[in-house]
Short mmCIF file of C-alpha atoms in Angstrom, two decimals:
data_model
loop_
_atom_site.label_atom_id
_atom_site.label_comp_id
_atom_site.label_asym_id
_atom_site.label_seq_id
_atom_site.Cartn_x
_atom_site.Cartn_y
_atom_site.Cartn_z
CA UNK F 1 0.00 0.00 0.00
CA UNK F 2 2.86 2.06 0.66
CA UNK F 3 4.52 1.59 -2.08
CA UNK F 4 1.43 2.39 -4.24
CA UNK F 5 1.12 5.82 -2.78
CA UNK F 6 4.53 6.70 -2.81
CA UNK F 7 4.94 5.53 -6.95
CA UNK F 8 1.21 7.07 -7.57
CA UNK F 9 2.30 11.25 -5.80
CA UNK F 10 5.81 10.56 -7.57
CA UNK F 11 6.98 10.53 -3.70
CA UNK F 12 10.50 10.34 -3.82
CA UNK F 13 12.17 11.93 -0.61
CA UNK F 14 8.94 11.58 1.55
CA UNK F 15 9.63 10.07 4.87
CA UNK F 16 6.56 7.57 5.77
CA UNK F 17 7.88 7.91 9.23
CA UNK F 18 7.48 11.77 9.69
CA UNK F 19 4.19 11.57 7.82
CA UNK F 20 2.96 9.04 9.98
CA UNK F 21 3.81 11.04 13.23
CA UNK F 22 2.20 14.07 11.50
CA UNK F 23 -0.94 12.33 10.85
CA UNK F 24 -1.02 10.79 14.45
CA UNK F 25 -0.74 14.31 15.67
CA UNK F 26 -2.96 15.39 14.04
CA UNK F 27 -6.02 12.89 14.30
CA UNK F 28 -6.07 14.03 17.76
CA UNK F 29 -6.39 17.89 17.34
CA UNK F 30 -9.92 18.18 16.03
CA UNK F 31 -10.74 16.73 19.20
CA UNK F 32 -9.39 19.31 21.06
CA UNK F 33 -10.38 22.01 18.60
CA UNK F 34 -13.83 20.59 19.13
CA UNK F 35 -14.23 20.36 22.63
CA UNK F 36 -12.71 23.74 23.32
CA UNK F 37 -15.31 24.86 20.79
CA UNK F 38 -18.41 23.32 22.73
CA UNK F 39 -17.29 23.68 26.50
CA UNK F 40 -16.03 27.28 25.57
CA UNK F 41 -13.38 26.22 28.75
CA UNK F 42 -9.79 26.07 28.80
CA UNK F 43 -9.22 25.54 32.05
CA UNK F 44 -5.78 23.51 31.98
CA UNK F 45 -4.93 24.42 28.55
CA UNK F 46 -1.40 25.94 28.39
CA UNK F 47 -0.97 28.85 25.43
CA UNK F 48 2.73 28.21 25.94
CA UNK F 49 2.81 24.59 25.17
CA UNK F 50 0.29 25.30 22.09
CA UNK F 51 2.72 28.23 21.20
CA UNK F 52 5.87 25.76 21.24
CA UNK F 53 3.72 23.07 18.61
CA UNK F 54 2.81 26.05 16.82
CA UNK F 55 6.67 26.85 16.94
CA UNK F 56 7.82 23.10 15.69
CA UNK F 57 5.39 22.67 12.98
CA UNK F 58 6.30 26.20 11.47
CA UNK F 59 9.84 25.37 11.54
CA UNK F 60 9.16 21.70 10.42
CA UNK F 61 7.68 23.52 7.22
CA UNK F 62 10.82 25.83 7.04
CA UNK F 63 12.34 22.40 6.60
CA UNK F 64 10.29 21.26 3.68
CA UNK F 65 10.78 24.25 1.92
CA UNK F 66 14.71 24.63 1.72
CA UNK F 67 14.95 20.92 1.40
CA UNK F 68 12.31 18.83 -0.39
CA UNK F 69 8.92 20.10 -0.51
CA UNK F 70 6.32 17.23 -0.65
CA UNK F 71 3.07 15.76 0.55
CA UNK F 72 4.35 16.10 4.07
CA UNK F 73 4.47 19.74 3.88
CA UNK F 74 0.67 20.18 3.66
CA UNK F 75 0.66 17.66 6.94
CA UNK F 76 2.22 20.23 8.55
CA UNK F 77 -0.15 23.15 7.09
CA UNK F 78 -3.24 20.89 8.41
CA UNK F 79 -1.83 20.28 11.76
CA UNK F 80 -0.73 23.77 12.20
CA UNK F 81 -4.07 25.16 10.68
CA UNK F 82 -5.71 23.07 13.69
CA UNK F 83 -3.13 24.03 16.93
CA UNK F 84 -3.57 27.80 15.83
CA UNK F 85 -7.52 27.28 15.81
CA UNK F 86 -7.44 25.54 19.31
CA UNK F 87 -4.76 28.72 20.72
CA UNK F 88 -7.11 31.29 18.90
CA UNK F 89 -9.89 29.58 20.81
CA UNK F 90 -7.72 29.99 24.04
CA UNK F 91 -7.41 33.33 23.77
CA UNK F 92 -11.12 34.00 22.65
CA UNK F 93 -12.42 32.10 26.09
CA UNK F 94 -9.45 32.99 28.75
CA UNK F 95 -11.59 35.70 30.62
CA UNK F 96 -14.27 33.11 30.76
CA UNK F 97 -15.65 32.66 33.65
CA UNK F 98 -16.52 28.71 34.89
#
């Protein structure tokens, strides 16, 4: 199956492993996203630690652009697409009270 992807996007640098992680990551976002979204609470949520993810995706797409931009990349535009939504979300509902 792997193989078939990687011959049928003309994949040639793509690493499986970093795309895995990336999709991992970011399977579990929307959850968050979501359930900041509905509870309108972020009691526990730290804007540093979403800051610092923000902060490693950006420069893991630095990465992909001097090097070898591929499929990956737009992993990385998802995932950070979602963090930034969630820390938005933080910000919108900090003065919030419980």
């Amino acid at each position: 199956m792997i193989d078939f992807l990687i011959q049928s996007f003309h994949i040639k640098s793509m690493s499986i492993y970093e795309a895995g992680m990336l999709i991992c990551f970011g399977a579990s976002w929307p959850f968050a996203v979501m359930k900041t979204y509905k509870t309108k609470n972020v009691k526990g949520k730290s804007r540093l630690f979403l800051t610092l993810i923000i902060l490693g995706y950006v420069f893991g797409m630095i990465n992909k652009i001097l090097n070898s931009v591929d499929i990956v990349f737009w992993l990385y535009v998802i995932n950070l697409l979602l963090v930034s939504t969630d820390f938005v979300f933080c910000l919108m509902y900090r003065n919030r009270e419980d």
